[in-house]
C-alpha cells in the first residue's frame, strides 16, 4: 500500500505541475498564433499555423514511438546501468530518425509558403530535430520520476519561451516581421531549452563500443508499433490543417487552421493526465498491479471527460468572441471551431484506452485499431475537403477523432474483456488521483479487469527492456 500511495502521489505531483505549466503554455500558444496572424500576411500566417502542426508530427515520425518505448524500458530496467543503456540507445535512435525524416516533414508542412521556402524548410527541419530530442528527454525524465525536469522539457515550456522571443522580434521589427524571423526566434529558444535539460540525463554508463547499434535497433523495434498510435492522433488532430492548406484558398486556409489549432486545446487535460499516468501505469503493470492501473485510468478518463464537456460548451458559446481576438473576419471560423472541439470529446472519453494498450505492450493491437480507423477516416476527410469545403472537413475531422479513439476502446475489450472508460463518480475519481481515495471506484469492475488481465499476463509483467508484445498474449 505504501508503494501504491507513493506512485499515486507521483501522479498527483506530475499532473499538478504539468497542469500549471500547460495552462501557461496554452496561453502562450494562443498568443503566439495571434502574433503570427496579426504580423504576417494571410499566406505566411497560414504557413506558420501549418508549421505548428509539423512540430507535432515531426517529433512523432522522428521518435517512431520511442518516447513510449523509453518509458516502458526504463520502468522495467533493473539497475542504473541498464537505465543508462536504455537512455543512450533511445536518444541515438531518435537523433538518427529525426535527422533523416525532418526535412521531408518540413517540406510537406510548408507547401502553403511561397517566399523564401528553402530557408523556411531548413529552419523547420532544424526545429523538428530539436523538438524531437527534447521531447524524448522529457519522456526519459518522466520515466525516472524527475517530474520538474520532465515538465521543463515539454512543448508547453518551449511555447512560453518562444512567445517571449517572438514578441521581442515583433516589437523590434514592427511591420517588417517575416515568417523566417519568427521561426528563427522559435528555433533559438528551442535550442537553448534543449541545452538546459540535457545536463541531468544519466548518460555516463550508457552503452559503448562497436555494438552500440544493437541496443539502438532494439529500441527502434520496440517503438515501431507505438508510432502508429501517435500518428493516428496527429492525423485526426492536426493533419486536417495540412489538408486544408492543399484544398482551400489562402483566406479559408487561415480560417480553418486557426479553428483547428484552437480546437485541440480542449483536450489538454486528457493529454496531461495520460502523460502523468503513463510512467506510473507502466511500473504498476510490470509489478502485477493491474487492478490499480485500471482504477487510475478510469479515474483519469472520468475527470478528463467532465472538464472537456465544460470546455466544449464554452466553445459553442464563446467561439466568435475568442476568434475575434485574432483580428477582423476571423470569427467566421466559429462553426469550424465548435465542431472540431466537439470531436475532442472522443479523445477524452476513450483516450485512457490508448494508454492501456501502450503500457501493456499491445502495440500491434493498437496499430491495428489505428489502421482500420484511418482506412475510413482519411478518404472521408479528403472527399469532405474537396467536395464540401471547410465545414464539411471539420465534421469529417471531428468524426475521425471519435472513430479513432473509439477503436482503442474496442481493442481493449478484445484484449482484456473491459476498457477504462469514464464513470459518473467524479468526486471519487478526484480522490483517487489525489492519493486519498480507494484503489478503485467499482469493485466489481476491477474484479473483472483483474481476471481478464491475469489471463493475458504475458502482455505485461515480466517484459524487460526491448521486449515487444505484438498483441494479447503474443510476445515477440
Coordinates of C-alpha atoms in Angstrom, one line a residue:
X1 CA 0.0 0.0 0.0
X2 CA 2.9 2.4 0.7
X3 CA 4.3 1.8 -2.7
X4 CA 0.9 2.4 -4.3
X5 CA 0.4 5.5 -2.3
X6 CA 3.8 6.8 -3.4
X7 CA 3.0 6.1 -7.0
X8 CA -0.3 7.9 -6.8
X9 CA 1.4 10.8 -5.2
X10 CA 3.8 10.9 -8.2
X11 CA 0.7 11.1 -10.5
X12 CA -0.7 14.0 -8.4
X13 CA 2.6 15.9 -8.4
X14 CA 3.2 15.3 -12.1
X15 CA -0.3 16.2 -13.1
X16 CA -0.4 19.3 -10.8
X17 CA 2.9 20.7 -12.2
X18 CA 2.1 19.8 -15.7
X19 CA -1.3 21.5 -15.4
X20 CA 0.2 24.8 -14.2
X21 CA 2.8 24.8 -17.0
X22 CA 0.3 23.6 -19.6
X23 CA -2.2 26.5 -18.8
X24 CA 0.7 28.9 -19.3
X25 CA 1.8 27.1 -22.4
X26 CA -1.7 27.1 -23.9
X27 CA -2.0 30.8 -23.3
X28 CA 1.4 31.2 -24.9
X29 CA 0.4 29.1 -27.9
X30 CA -2.7 31.1 -28.3
X31 CA -0.8 34.4 -28.1
X32 CA 1.9 33.1 -30.4
X33 CA -0.7 32.3 -33.1
X34 CA -2.3 35.8 -32.5
X35 CA 1.1 37.4 -33.1
X36 CA 1.7 35.4 -36.3
X37 CA -1.8 36.2 -37.7
X38 CA -1.5 39.9 -36.9
X39 CA 2.0 40.5 -38.1
X40 CA 2.2 38.2 -41.2
X41 CA 0.1 38.2 -44.4
X42 CA -2.6 35.6 -44.8
X43 CA -0.4 33.0 -46.6
X44 CA 2.6 33.4 -44.3
X45 CA 0.3 33.2 -41.3
X46 CA -1.4 30.0 -42.6
X47 CA 2.1 28.7 -43.2
X48 CA 3.1 29.4 -39.5
X49 CA 0.0 27.6 -38.3
X50 CA 0.7 24.6 -40.5
X51 CA 4.3 24.6 -39.2
X52 CA 2.8 24.3 -35.7
X53 CA 1.3 21.1 -36.9
X54 CA 4.7 20.0 -38.2
X55 CA 6.1 20.4 -34.7
X56 CA 3.6 17.8 -33.6
X57 CA 4.0 15.3 -36.5
X58 CA 7.8 15.8 -36.9
X59 CA 8.7 14.5 -33.5
X60 CA 6.2 11.6 -33.9
X61 CA 7.9 10.5 -37.0
X62 CA 11.4 11.1 -35.6
X63 CA 10.7 9.2 -32.4
X64 CA 8.8 6.3 -34.1
X65 CA 7.1 5.5 -30.8
X66 CA 10.4 5.7 -29.0
X67 CA 9.1 8.0 -26.3
X68 CA 6.6 5.5 -25.0
X69 CA 9.1 2.7 -25.6
X70 CA 11.6 4.5 -23.4
X71 CA 9.1 4.8 -20.6
X72 CA 8.4 1.1 -20.7
X73 CA 12.0 0.1 -21.0
X74 CA 13.3 2.4 -18.2
X75 CA 10.4 1.3 -15.9
X76 CA 11.5 -2.3 -16.4
X77 CA 15.3 -1.7 -16.0
X78 CA 16.8 -3.4 -13.0
X79 CA 19.8 -1.1 -12.4
X80 CA 21.2 2.4 -13.0
X81 CA 23.5 0.9 -15.7
X82 CA 20.5 -0.6 -17.5
X83 CA 18.7 2.7 -17.3
X84 CA 21.6 4.5 -18.9
X85 CA 21.9 1.9 -21.7
X86 CA 18.2 2.5 -22.5
X87 CA 18.5 6.3 -22.4
X88 CA 21.5 6.3 -24.7
X89 CA 20.0 3.8 -27.1
X90 CA 16.7 5.7 -27.4
X91 CA 18.4 9.1 -27.8
X92 CA 20.7 7.7 -30.5
X93 CA 17.8 6.2 -32.4
X94 CA 15.8 9.4 -32.1
X95 CA 18.6 11.5 -33.3
X96 CA 19.2 9.3 -36.4
X97 CA 15.5 9.1 -37.3
X98 CA 14.8 12.8 -36.8
X99 CA 17.7 13.9 -38.9
X100 CA 16.5 11.6 -41.8
X101 CA 12.8 12.4 -41.6
X102 CA 12.7 16.1 -40.5
X103 CA 13.5 17.6 -44.0
X104 CA 10.6 15.6 -45.6
X105 CA 8.1 16.6 -42.9
X106 CA 9.3 20.2 -43.2
X107 CA 8.8 20.3 -46.9
X108 CA 5.3 18.9 -46.7
X109 CA 4.3 21.2 -43.9
X110 CA 5.4 24.4 -45.8
X111 CA 3.5 23.7 -49.0
X112 CA 1.5 26.8 -48.5
X113 CA 4.6 29.0 -48.2
X114 CA 5.7 30.9 -51.2
X115 CA 8.5 33.3 -50.2
X116 CA 11.9 32.0 -49.1
X117 CA 10.6 28.5 -48.9
X118 CA 14.0 26.9 -49.0
X119 CA 15.1 28.8 -45.9
X120 CA 11.8 28.1 -44.2
X121 CA 12.1 24.3 -44.9
X122 CA 15.6 24.4 -43.4
X123 CA 14.5 26.2 -40.3
X124 CA 11.5 24.0 -39.8
X125 CA 13.6 20.8 -40.2
X126 CA 16.2 22.0 -37.6
X127 CA 13.4 22.9 -35.3
X128 CA 11.8 19.5 -35.7
X129 CA 15.1 17.8 -34.7
X130 CA 15.5 20.0 -31.6
X131 CA 11.9 19.3 -30.6
X132 CA 12.3 15.5 -31.2
X133 CA 15.3 15.3 -29.0
X134 CA 13.9 17.4 -26.2
X135 CA 10.6 15.7 -26.0
X136 CA 12.3 12.3 -25.8
X137 CA 14.4 13.7 -22.9
X138 CA 11.1 14.8 -21.3
X139 CA 9.9 11.2 -21.6
X140 CA 13.1 9.9 -20.1
X141 CA 12.8 12.2 -17.1
X142 CA 9.1 11.2 -16.7
X143 CA 10.1 7.5 -16.6
X144 CA 12.8 8.3 -13.9
X145 CA 10.3 10.2 -11.8
X146 CA 12.1 13.5 -12.2
X147 CA 8.9 15.5 -12.7
X148 CA 10.3 19.0 -12.7
X149 CA 12.9 18.3 -15.4
X150 CA 10.3 16.4 -17.4
X151 CA 7.9 19.3 -17.4
X152 CA 10.7 21.7 -18.2
X153 CA 11.4 19.8 -21.4
X154 CA 7.8 19.8 -22.6
X155 CA 6.5 21.8 -25.6
X156 CA 4.5 23.9 -23.1
X157 CA 7.6 25.2 -21.6
X158 CA 9.1 25.8 -25.0
X159 CA 5.9 27.7 -26.0
X160 CA 6.3 30.1 -23.1
X161 CA 9.9 30.9 -24.0
X162 CA 9.1 31.1 -27.8
X163 CA 6.3 33.6 -27.2
X164 CA 8.7 35.9 -25.3
X165 CA 11.3 35.7 -28.1
X166 CA 8.6 36.3 -30.8
X167 CA 7.3 39.3 -29.0
X168 CA 10.7 40.8 -28.9
X169 CA 11.2 40.2 -32.6
X170 CA 7.8 41.6 -33.5
X171 CA 8.4 44.8 -31.4
X172 CA 11.9 45.3 -32.8
X173 CA 11.0 44.7 -36.5
X174 CA 7.5 46.2 -36.3
X175 CA 5.6 45.9 -39.6
X176 CA 8.6 44.2 -41.3
X177 CA 8.4 40.9 -39.4
X178 CA 8.7 37.9 -41.6
X179 CA 8.0 34.2 -41.3
X180 CA 11.7 33.4 -41.3
X181 CA 12.5 35.8 -38.4
X182 CA 9.7 34.4 -36.3
X183 CA 10.9 30.8 -37.0
X184 CA 14.4 31.8 -36.1
X185 CA 13.3 33.1 -32.8
X186 CA 11.3 29.9 -32.2
X187 CA 14.3 27.7 -33.1
X188 CA 16.7 29.7 -30.9
X189 CA 14.5 29.2 -27.8
X190 CA 14.1 25.5 -28.5
X191 CA 17.9 25.1 -28.8
X192 CA 18.5 26.9 -25.5
X193 CA 15.9 24.8 -23.7
X194 CA 17.4 21.6 -25.1
X195 CA 20.9 22.5 -23.9
X196 CA 19.5 23.2 -20.4
X197 CA 17.5 20.0 -19.9
X198 CA 20.2 17.6 -21.3
X199 CA 22.5 18.2 -18.4
X200 CA 20.8 15.9 -15.9
X201 CA 20.5 12.8 -18.1
X202 CA 22.0 9.6 -16.8
X203 CA 24.4 9.0 -19.7
X204 CA 27.8 8.1 -18.2
X205 CA 27.3 4.4 -18.0
X206 CA 25.5 4.1 -21.3
X207 CA 26.2 1.5 -24.0
X208 CA 29.6 1.9 -25.7
X209 CA 31.8 0.1 -28.0
X210 CA 31.3 -1.2 -31.5
X211 CA 28.0 -2.9 -30.8
X212 CA 26.1 0.1 -29.5
X213 CA 23.9 -0.1 -32.6
X214 CA 22.3 -3.3 -31.4
X215 CA 20.6 -1.6 -28.4
X216 CA 19.6 1.2 -30.7
X217 CA 17.9 -1.2 -33.2
X218 CA 16.2 -3.0 -30.3
X219 CA 14.8 0.4 -29.1
X220 CA 13.6 1.2 -32.6
X221 CA 11.8 -2.2 -32.9
X222 CA 10.2 -1.6 -29.5
X223 CA 8.8 1.7 -30.5
X224 CA 7.8 1.0 -34.1
X225 CA 4.2 -0.2 -33.4
X226 CA 3.7 2.5 -30.8
X227 CA 4.4 5.1 -33.5
X228 CA 1.1 4.4 -35.2
X229 CA -0.8 5.5 -32.0
X230 CA 0.9 8.9 -32.2
X231 CA 0.5 9.1 -36.0
X232 CA -3.2 8.4 -35.6
X233 CA -3.6 11.2 -33.0
X234 CA -1.8 13.6 -35.4
X235 CA -3.9 12.7 -38.4
X236 CA -7.2 13.3 -36.6
X237 CA -5.9 16.3 -34.6
X238 CA -3.7 18.3 -36.9
X239 CA -3.4 16.6 -40.3
X240 CA -6.6 18.4 -41.3
X241 CA -4.6 21.7 -41.3
X242 CA -2.3 20.4 -44.0
X243 CA -5.2 19.0 -45.9
X244 CA -6.9 22.4 -45.7
X245 CA -3.7 24.1 -47.0
X246 CA -3.8 21.9 -50.1
X247 CA -7.5 22.1 -50.8
X248 CA -8.7 25.7 -49.9
X249 CA -7.8 29.3 -50.9
X250 CA -5.4 31.2 -48.6
X251 CA -8.2 33.1 -46.7
X252 CA -10.1 29.9 -46.0
X253 CA -6.9 28.1 -45.0
X254 CA -6.3 30.7 -42.4
X255 CA -9.8 30.4 -41.0
X256 CA -9.7 26.7 -40.8
X257 CA -6.2 26.5 -39.5
X258 CA -6.9 28.9 -36.7
X259 CA -10.0 26.9 -35.7
X260 CA -8.2 23.6 -35.7
X261 CA -5.3 24.9 -33.6
X262 CA -7.7 26.3 -31.0
X263 CA -9.9 23.2 -31.0
X264 CA -7.1 21.0 -30.0
X265 CA -6.8 22.9 -26.7
X266 CA -10.0 21.4 -25.3
X267 CA -8.2 18.1 -25.0
X268 CA -5.3 19.4 -23.0
X269 CA -6.4 17.9 -19.7
X270 CA -6.7 14.4 -21.3
X271 CA -3.3 14.7 -22.7
X272 CA -1.7 15.9 -19.5
X273 CA -3.4 13.2 -17.4
X274 CA -2.2 10.5 -19.8
X275 CA 1.4 11.8 -19.7
X276 CA 1.4 11.9 -15.9
X277 CA -0.1 8.4 -15.5
X278 CA 1.8 6.5 -18.3
X279 CA 5.1 6.1 -16.4
X280 CA 3.4 5.1 -13.2
X281 CA 1.0 2.7 -15.0
X282 CA 3.9 1.1 -16.8
X283 CA 5.6 0.4 -13.4
X284 CA 2.4 -0.8 -11.8
X285 CA 1.7 -3.2 -14.7
X286 CA 5.2 -4.6 -14.5
X287 CA 4.6 -5.2 -10.8
X288 CA 1.4 -7.1 -11.5
X289 CA -0.8 -4.3 -10.0
X290 CA -3.3 -4.4 -12.9
X291 CA -6.3 -3.6 -10.8
X292 CA -4.6 -0.3 -9.8
X293 CA -3.8 0.5 -13.5
X294 CA -7.4 0.1 -14.5
X295 CA -8.6 2.2 -11.5
X296 CA -6.2 5.1 -12.3
X297 CA -7.1 5.1 -15.9
X298 CA -10.8 5.1 -15.3
X299 CA -10.4 8.0 -12.8
X300 CA -8.4 9.9 -15.3
X301 CA -11.0 9.3 -18.0
X302 CA -13.8 10.5 -15.7
X303 CA -12.0 13.7 -14.8
X304 CA -10.9 14.4 -18.4
X305 CA -14.3 13.9 -19.8
X306 CA -16.0 16.1 -17.3
X307 CA -13.6 19.0 -17.9
X308 CA -13.8 18.5 -21.7
X309 CA -17.5 18.7 -21.7
X310 CA -17.4 22.0 -19.9
X311 CA -14.8 23.4 -22.4
X312 CA -16.8 22.2 -25.4
X313 CA -19.9 24.0 -24.1
X314 CA -17.8 27.1 -23.5
X315 CA -16.5 26.9 -27.1
X316 CA -20.0 26.7 -28.5
X317 CA -21.0 29.8 -26.5
X318 CA -17.9 31.9 -26.9
X319 CA -16.2 30.9 -30.2
X320 CA -16.9 34.1 -32.1
X321 CA -15.5 36.3 -29.3
X322 CA -12.4 34.2 -28.9
X323 CA -11.7 34.2 -32.6
X324 CA -12.2 37.9 -32.9
X325 CA -9.0 38.4 -30.9
X326 CA -7.1 37.2 -33.9
X327 CA -8.5 40.1 -36.0
X328 CA -11.4 41.2 -38.1
X329 CA -13.1 38.4 -40.0
X330 CA -11.6 35.5 -38.1
X331 CA -14.9 35.0 -36.2
X332 CA -16.2 33.4 -39.4
X333 CA -14.3 30.3 -38.3
X334 CA -16.6 29.9 -35.2
X335 CA -18.6 27.0 -36.7
X336 CA -15.4 25.1 -37.6
X337 CA -14.1 25.6 -34.1
X338 CA -17.2 24.4 -32.4
X339 CA -17.5 21.3 -34.5
X340 CA -13.8 20.4 -34.1
X341 CA -13.8 21.0 -30.4
X342 CA -16.8 18.6 -30.1
X343 CA -14.8 15.9 -31.7
X344 CA -12.3 16.2 -28.9
X345 CA -14.8 14.5 -26.6
X346 CA -13.9 11.2 -28.3
X347 CA -10.3 11.7 -27.2
X348 CA -11.4 12.4 -23.6
X349 CA -13.8 9.5 -23.3
X350 CA -11.6 6.9 -24.9
X351 CA -8.0 8.3 -24.5
X352 CA -7.2 6.1 -21.5
X353 CA -7.7 3.0 -23.6
X354 CA -4.8 4.1 -25.8
X355 CA -2.6 4.4 -22.7
X356 CA -3.6 0.9 -21.5
X357 CA -2.6 -0.6 -24.9
X358 CA 0.7 1.2 -24.7
X359 CA 1.8 0.3 -21.2
X360 CA 0.7 -3.3 -21.6
X361 CA 2.8 -3.8 -24.7
X362 CA -0.1 -4.3 -27.0
X363 CA 1.5 -2.3 -29.8
X364 CA 0.2 -4.4 -32.6
X365 CA -3.3 -4.3 -31.3
X366 CA -3.2 -0.5 -31.1
X367 CA -1.6 -0.3 -34.6
X368 CA -4.4 -2.4 -36.0
X369 CA -7.0 -0.2 -34.4
X370 CA -5.4 2.9 -36.0
X371 CA -5.1 1.2 -39.4
X372 CA -8.8 0.3 -39.5
X373 CA -9.9 3.7 -38.3
X374 CA -7.7 5.6 -40.8
X375 CA -8.8 3.5 -43.7
X376 CA -12.2 5.1 -43.2
X377 CA -11.3 8.5 -41.8
X378 CA -8.6 9.6 -44.3
X379 CA -10.6 9.1 -47.5
X380 CA -13.7 10.6 -45.9
X381 CA -11.7 13.7 -44.9
X382 CA -10.2 14.1 -48.4
X383 CA -13.6 13.9 -50.0
X384 CA -15.1 16.3 -47.5
X385 CA -12.4 18.9 -48.2
X386 CA -12.6 18.6 -52.0
X387 CA -16.3 18.3 -52.3
X388 CA -17.7 20.0 -49.3
X389 CA -15.4 22.8 -48.1
X390 CA -14.2 23.8 -44.6
X391 CA -17.3 23.0 -42.7
X392 CA -17.5 19.5 -44.2
X393 CA -13.9 18.9 -43.4
X394 CA -14.4 20.0 -39.8
X395 CA -17.3 17.5 -39.5
X396 CA -15.2 14.7 -41.0
X397 CA -12.2 15.5 -38.8
X398 CA -14.3 15.6 -35.6
X399 CA -15.9 12.2 -36.6
X400 CA -12.4 10.8 -37.3
X401 CA -11.3 11.7 -33.8
X402 CA -14.2 9.9 -32.2
X403 CA -13.7 6.9 -34.6
X404 CA -10.0 6.5 -33.9
X405 CA -10.2 6.7 -30.1
X406 CA -13.4 4.6 -30.0
X407 CA -11.4 1.9 -31.9
X408 CA -9.0 1.8 -29.0
X409 CA -11.8 1.0 -26.6
X410 CA -12.9 -1.8 -28.9
X411 CA -9.3 -3.1 -29.0
X412 CA -9.1 -3.0 -25.2
X413 CA -12.3 -5.0 -24.8
X414 CA -11.0 -7.6 -27.2
X415 CA -7.6 -7.8 -25.3
X416 CA -8.8 -7.5 -21.7
X417 CA -12.6 -8.0 -21.7
X418 CA -13.1 -4.5 -20.4
X419 CA -11.9 -0.9 -21.1
X420 CA -11.0 2.0 -18.8
X421 CA -13.9 4.3 -19.6
X422 CA -15.2 7.3 -17.6
X423 CA -17.9 6.8 -15.0
X424 CA -20.2 9.1 -13.0
X425 CA -18.2 9.2 -9.7
X426 CA -16.3 12.4 -10.3
X427 CA -15.5 13.1 -6.6
X428 CA -14.3 9.5 -6.1
X429 CA -12.1 9.8 -9.2
X430 CA -10.6 13.1 -7.9
X431 CA -9.8 11.5 -4.5
X432 CA -8.2 8.5 -6.2
X433 CA -5.9 10.7 -8.4
X434 CA -5.1 12.8 -5.3
X435 CA -3.9 9.7 -3.4
X436 CA -6.7 9.9 -0.8
X437 CA -9.3 7.5 -2.3
X438 CA -9.7 3.8 -2.6
X439 CA -7.8 1.7 -5.2
X440 CA -10.8 1.5 -7.4
X441 CA -14.2 3.1 -7.8
X442 CA -16.1 0.0 -8.7
X443 CA -15.0 -3.3 -7.1
X444 CA -17.0 -5.5 -9.4
X445 CA -15.5 -3.8 -12.5
X446 CA -12.0 -4.1 -11.1
X447 CA -12.5 -7.8 -10.3
X448 CA -13.5 -8.3 -13.9
X449 CA -10.5 -6.3 -15.1
X450 CA -8.1 -8.2 -12.9
X451 CA -9.4 -11.6 -14.0
X452 CA -9.2 -10.5 -17.7
X453 CA -5.7 -9.1 -17.4
X454 CA -4.5 -12.1 -15.4
X455 CA -5.5 -14.3 -18.4
X456 CA -3.2 -12.1 -20.5
X457 CA -0.4 -11.7 -18.0
X458 CA 2.3 -12.3 -20.6
X459 CA 1.5 -8.9 -22.2
X460 CA 2.7 -7.0 -19.2
X461 CA 4.5 -8.3 -16.1
X462 CA 8.0 -9.5 -16.6
X463 CA 8.5 -7.9 -20.0
X464 CA 12.0 -6.5 -19.9
X465 CA 13.7 -3.7 -21.8
X466 CA 13.3 -4.1 -25.5
X467 CA 10.6 -6.8 -25.4
X468 CA 7.8 -6.1 -27.8
X469 CA 4.4 -7.6 -27.3
X470 CA 2.6 -7.5 -30.6
X471 CA -0.8 -8.5 -29.3
X472 CA -2.7 -10.0 -26.4
X473 CA -0.7 -13.0 -25.1
X474 CA 1.7 -12.9 -28.2
X475 CA 5.2 -11.8 -27.1
X476 CA 7.8 -11.4 -29.7

